[in-house]
mmCIF file of N, CA and C in Angstrom:
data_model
loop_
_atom_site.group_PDB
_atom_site.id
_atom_site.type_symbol
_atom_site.label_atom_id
_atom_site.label_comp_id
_atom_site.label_asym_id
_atom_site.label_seq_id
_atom_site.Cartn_x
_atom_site.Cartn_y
_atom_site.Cartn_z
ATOM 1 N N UNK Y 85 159.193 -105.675 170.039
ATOM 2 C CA UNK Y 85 157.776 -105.922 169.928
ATOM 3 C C UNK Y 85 157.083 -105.835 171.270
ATOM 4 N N UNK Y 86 155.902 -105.891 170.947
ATOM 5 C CA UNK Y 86 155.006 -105.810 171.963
ATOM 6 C C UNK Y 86 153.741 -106.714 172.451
ATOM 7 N N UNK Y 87 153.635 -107.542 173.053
ATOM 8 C CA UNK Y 87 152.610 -108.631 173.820
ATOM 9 C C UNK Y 87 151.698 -108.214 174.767
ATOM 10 N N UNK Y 88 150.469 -108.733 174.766
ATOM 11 C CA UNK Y 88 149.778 -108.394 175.769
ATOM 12 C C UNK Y 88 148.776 -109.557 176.106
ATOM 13 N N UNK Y 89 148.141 -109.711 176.731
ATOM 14 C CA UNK Y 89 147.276 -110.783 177.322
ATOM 15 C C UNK Y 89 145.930 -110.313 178.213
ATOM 16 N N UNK Y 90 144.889 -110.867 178.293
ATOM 17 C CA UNK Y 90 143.910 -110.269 178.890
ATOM 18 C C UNK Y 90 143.539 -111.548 180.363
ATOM 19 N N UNK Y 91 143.074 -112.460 179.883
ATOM 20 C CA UNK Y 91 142.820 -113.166 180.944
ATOM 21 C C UNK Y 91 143.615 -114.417 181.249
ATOM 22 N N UNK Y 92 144.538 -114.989 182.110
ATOM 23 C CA UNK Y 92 145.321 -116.485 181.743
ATOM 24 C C UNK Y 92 145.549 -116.812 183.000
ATOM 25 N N UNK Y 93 145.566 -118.566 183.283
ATOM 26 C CA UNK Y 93 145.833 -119.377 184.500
ATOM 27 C C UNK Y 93 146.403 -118.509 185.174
ATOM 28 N N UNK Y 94 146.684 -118.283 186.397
ATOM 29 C CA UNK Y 94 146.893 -118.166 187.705
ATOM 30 C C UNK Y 94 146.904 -118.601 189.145
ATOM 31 N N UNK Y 95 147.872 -117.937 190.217
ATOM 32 C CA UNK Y 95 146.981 -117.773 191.267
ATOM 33 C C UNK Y 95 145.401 -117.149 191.168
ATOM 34 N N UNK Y 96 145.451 -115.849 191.244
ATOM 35 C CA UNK Y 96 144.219 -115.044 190.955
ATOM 36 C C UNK Y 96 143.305 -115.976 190.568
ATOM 37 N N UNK Y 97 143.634 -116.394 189.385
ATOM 38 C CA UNK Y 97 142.203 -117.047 188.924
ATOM 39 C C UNK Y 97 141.763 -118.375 189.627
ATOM 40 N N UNK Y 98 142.757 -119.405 190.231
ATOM 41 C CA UNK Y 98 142.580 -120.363 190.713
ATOM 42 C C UNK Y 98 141.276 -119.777 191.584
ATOM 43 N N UNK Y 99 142.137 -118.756 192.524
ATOM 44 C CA UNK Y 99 141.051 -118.292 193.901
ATOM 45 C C UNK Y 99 139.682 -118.038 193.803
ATOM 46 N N UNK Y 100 139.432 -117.256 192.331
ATOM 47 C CA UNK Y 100 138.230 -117.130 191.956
ATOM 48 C C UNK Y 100 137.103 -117.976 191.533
ATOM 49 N N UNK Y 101 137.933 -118.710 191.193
ATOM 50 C CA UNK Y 101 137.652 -120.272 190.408
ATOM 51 C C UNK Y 101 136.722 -121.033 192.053
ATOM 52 N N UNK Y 102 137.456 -120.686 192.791
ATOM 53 C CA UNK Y 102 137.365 -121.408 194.113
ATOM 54 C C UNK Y 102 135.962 -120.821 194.885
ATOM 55 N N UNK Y 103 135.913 -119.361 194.597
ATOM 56 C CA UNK Y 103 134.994 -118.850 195.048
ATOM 57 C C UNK Y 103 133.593 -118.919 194.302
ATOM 58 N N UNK Y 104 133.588 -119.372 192.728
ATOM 59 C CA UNK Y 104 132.297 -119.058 191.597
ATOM 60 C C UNK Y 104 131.888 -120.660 191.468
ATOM 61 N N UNK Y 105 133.212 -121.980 191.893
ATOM 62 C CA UNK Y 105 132.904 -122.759 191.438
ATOM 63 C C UNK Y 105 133.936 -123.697 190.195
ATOM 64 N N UNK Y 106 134.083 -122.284 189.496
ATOM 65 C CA UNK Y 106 135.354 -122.903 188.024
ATOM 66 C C UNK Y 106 135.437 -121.550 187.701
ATOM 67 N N UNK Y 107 136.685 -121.411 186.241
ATOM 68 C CA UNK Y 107 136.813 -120.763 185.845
ATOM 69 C C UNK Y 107 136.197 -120.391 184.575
ATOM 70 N N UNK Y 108 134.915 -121.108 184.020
ATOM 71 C CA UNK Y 108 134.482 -120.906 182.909
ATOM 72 C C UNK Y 108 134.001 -119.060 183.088
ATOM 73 N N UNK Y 109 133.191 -118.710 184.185
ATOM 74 C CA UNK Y 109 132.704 -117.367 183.682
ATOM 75 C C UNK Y 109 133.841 -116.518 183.517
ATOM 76 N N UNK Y 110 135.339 -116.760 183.688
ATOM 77 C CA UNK Y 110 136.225 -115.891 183.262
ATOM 78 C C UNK Y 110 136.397 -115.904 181.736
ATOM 79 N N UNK Y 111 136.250 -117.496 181.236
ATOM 80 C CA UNK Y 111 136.399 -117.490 179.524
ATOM 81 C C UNK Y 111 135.171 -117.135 178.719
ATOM 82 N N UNK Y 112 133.849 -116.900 179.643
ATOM 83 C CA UNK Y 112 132.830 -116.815 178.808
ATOM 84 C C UNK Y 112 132.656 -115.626 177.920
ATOM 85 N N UNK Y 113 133.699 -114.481 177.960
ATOM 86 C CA UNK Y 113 133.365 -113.333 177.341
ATOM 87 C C UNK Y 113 134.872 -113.402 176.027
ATOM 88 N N UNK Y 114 135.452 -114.519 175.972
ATOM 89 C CA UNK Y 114 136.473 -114.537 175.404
ATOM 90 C C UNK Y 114 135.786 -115.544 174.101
ATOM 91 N N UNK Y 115 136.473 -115.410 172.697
ATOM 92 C CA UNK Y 115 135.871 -115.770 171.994
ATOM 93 C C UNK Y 115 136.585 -117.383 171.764
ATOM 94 N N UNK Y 116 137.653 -117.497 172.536
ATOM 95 C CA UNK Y 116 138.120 -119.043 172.067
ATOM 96 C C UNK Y 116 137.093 -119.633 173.359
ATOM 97 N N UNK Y 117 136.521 -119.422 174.609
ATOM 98 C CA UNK Y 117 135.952 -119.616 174.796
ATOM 99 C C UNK Y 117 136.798 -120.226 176.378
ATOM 100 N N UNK Y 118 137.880 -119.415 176.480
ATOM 101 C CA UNK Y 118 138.509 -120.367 177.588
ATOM 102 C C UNK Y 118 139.246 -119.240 177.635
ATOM 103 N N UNK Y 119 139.793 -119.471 179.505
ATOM 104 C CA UNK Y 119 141.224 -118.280 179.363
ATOM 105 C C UNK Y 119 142.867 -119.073 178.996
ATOM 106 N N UNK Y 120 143.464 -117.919 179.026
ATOM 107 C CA UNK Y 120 144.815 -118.948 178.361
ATOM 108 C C UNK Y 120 145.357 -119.439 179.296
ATOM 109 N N UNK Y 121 146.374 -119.935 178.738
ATOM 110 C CA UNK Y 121 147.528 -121.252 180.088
ATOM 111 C C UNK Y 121 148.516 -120.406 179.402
ATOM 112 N N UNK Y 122 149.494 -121.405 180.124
ATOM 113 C CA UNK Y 122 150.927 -120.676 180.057
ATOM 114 C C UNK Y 122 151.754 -121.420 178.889
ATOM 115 N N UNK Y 123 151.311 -122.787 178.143
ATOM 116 C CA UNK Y 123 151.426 -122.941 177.055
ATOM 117 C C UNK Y 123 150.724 -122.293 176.154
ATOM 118 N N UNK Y 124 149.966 -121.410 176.088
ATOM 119 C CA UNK Y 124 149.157 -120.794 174.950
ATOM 120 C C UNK Y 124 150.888 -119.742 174.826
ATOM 121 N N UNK Y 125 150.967 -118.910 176.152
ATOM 122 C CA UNK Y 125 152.371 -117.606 176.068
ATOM 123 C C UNK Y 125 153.369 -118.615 175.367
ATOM 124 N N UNK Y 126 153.645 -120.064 176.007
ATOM 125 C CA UNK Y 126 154.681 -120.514 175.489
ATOM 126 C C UNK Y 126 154.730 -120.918 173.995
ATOM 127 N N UNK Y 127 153.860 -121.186 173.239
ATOM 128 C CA UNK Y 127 153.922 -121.279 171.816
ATOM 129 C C UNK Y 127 153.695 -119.636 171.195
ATOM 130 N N UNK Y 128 153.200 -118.829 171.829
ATOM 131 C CA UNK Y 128 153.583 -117.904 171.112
ATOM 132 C C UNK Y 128 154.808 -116.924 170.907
ATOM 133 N N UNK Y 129 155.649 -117.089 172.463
ATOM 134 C CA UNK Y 129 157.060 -117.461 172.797
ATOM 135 C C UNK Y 129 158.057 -117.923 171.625
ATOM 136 N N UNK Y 130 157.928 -119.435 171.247
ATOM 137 C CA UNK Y 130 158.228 -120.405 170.683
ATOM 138 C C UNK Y 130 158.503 -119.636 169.011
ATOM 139 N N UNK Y 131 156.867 -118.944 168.926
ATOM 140 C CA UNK Y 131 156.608 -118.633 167.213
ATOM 141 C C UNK Y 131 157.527 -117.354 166.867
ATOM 142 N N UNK Y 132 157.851 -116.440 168.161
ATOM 143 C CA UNK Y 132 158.889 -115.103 167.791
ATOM 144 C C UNK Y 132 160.100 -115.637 167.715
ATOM 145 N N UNK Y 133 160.539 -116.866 168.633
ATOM 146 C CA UNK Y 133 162.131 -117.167 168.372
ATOM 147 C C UNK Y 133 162.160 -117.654 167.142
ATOM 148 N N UNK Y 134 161.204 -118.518 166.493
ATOM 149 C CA UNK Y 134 161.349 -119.146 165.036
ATOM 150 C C UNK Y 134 161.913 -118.518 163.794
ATOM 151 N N UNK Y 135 162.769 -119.013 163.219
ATOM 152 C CA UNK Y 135 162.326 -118.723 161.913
ATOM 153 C C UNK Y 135 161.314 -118.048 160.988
ATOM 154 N N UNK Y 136 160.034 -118.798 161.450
ATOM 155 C CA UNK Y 136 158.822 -118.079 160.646
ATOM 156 C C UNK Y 136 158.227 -116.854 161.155
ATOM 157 N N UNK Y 137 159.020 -116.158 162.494
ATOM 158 C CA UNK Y 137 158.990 -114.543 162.755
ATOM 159 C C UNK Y 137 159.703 -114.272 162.325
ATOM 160 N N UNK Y 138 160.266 -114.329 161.041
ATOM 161 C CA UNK Y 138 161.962 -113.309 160.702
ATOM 162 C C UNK Y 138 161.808 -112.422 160.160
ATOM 163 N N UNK Y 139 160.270 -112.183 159.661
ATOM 164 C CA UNK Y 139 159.863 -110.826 159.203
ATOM 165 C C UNK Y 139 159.407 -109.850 160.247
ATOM 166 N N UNK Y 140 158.683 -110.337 161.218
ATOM 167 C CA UNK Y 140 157.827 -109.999 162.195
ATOM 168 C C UNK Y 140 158.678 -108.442 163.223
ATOM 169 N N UNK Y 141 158.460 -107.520 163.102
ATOM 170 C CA UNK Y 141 158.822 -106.678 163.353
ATOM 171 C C UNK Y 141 158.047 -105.080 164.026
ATOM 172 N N UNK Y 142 158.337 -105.030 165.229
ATOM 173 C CA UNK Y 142 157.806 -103.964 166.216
ATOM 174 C C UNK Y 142 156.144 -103.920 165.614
ATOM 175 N N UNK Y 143 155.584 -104.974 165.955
ATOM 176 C CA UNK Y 143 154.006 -105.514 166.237
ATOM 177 C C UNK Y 143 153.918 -105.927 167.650
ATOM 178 N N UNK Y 144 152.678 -105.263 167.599
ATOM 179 C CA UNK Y 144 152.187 -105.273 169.217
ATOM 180 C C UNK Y 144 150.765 -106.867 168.977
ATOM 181 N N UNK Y 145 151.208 -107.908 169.361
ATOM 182 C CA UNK Y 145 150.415 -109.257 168.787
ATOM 183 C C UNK Y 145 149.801 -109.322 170.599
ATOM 184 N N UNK Y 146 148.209 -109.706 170.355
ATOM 185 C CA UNK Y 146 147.622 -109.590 170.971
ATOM 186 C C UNK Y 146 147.778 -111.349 171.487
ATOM 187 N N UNK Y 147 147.884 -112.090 172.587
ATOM 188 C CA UNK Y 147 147.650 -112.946 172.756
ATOM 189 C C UNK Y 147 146.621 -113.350 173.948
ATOM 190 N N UNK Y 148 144.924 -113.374 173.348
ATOM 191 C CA UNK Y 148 144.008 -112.829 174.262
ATOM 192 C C UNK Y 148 142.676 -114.090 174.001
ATOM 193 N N UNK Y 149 143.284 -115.002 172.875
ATOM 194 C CA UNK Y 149 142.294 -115.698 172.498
ATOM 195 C C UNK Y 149 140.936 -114.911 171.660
ATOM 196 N N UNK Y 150 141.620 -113.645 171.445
ATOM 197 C CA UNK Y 150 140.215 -112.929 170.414
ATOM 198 C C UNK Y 150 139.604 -111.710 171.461
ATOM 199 N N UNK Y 151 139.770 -111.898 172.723
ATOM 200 C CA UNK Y 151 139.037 -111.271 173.734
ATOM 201 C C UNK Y 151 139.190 -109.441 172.811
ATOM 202 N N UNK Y 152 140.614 -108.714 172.764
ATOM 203 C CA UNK Y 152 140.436 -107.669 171.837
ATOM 204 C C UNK Y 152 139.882 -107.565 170.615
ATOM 205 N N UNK Y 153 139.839 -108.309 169.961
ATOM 206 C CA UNK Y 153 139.152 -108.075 168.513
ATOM 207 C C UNK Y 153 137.458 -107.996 169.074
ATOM 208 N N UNK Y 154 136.810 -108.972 170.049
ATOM 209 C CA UNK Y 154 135.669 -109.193 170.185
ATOM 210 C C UNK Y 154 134.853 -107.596 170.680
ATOM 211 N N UNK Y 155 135.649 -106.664 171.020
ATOM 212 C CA UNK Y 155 135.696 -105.752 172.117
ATOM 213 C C UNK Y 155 135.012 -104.274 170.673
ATOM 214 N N UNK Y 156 135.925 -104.752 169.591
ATOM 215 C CA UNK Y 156 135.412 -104.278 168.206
ATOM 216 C C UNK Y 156 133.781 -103.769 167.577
#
């Protein structure tokens, strides 16, 4: 399978964060309304080792908080 991600915690973003103030104008174009953390990757991590992926097969799952669908 295949994962991808658009905007999530960082260095990078800390710095920017540092320079604008926060990191909200990075989540403002994202539709959950925030960028991700590294528990957002880790439960979706979590959901392919499970059980309830045992169907789940060579899907490319966007983990972006909506940011691709919004782009639609």
């Amino acid at each position: 399978g295949d994962w991808s991600s658009d905007v999530c915690s960082s260095d990078l973003t800390e710095r920017i964060a540092a320079l604008h103030g926060d990191t909200a104008i990075l989540g403002a174009g994202i539709p959950a309304g925030r960028i991700g953390d590294a528990g957002d990757f880790g439960r979706f991590v979590a959901f392919l080792c499970s059980n309830a992926a045992g169907y789940v097969t060579g899907a490319a799952i966007p983990v972006d908080g909506g940011a691709d669908a919004a782009l639609l």
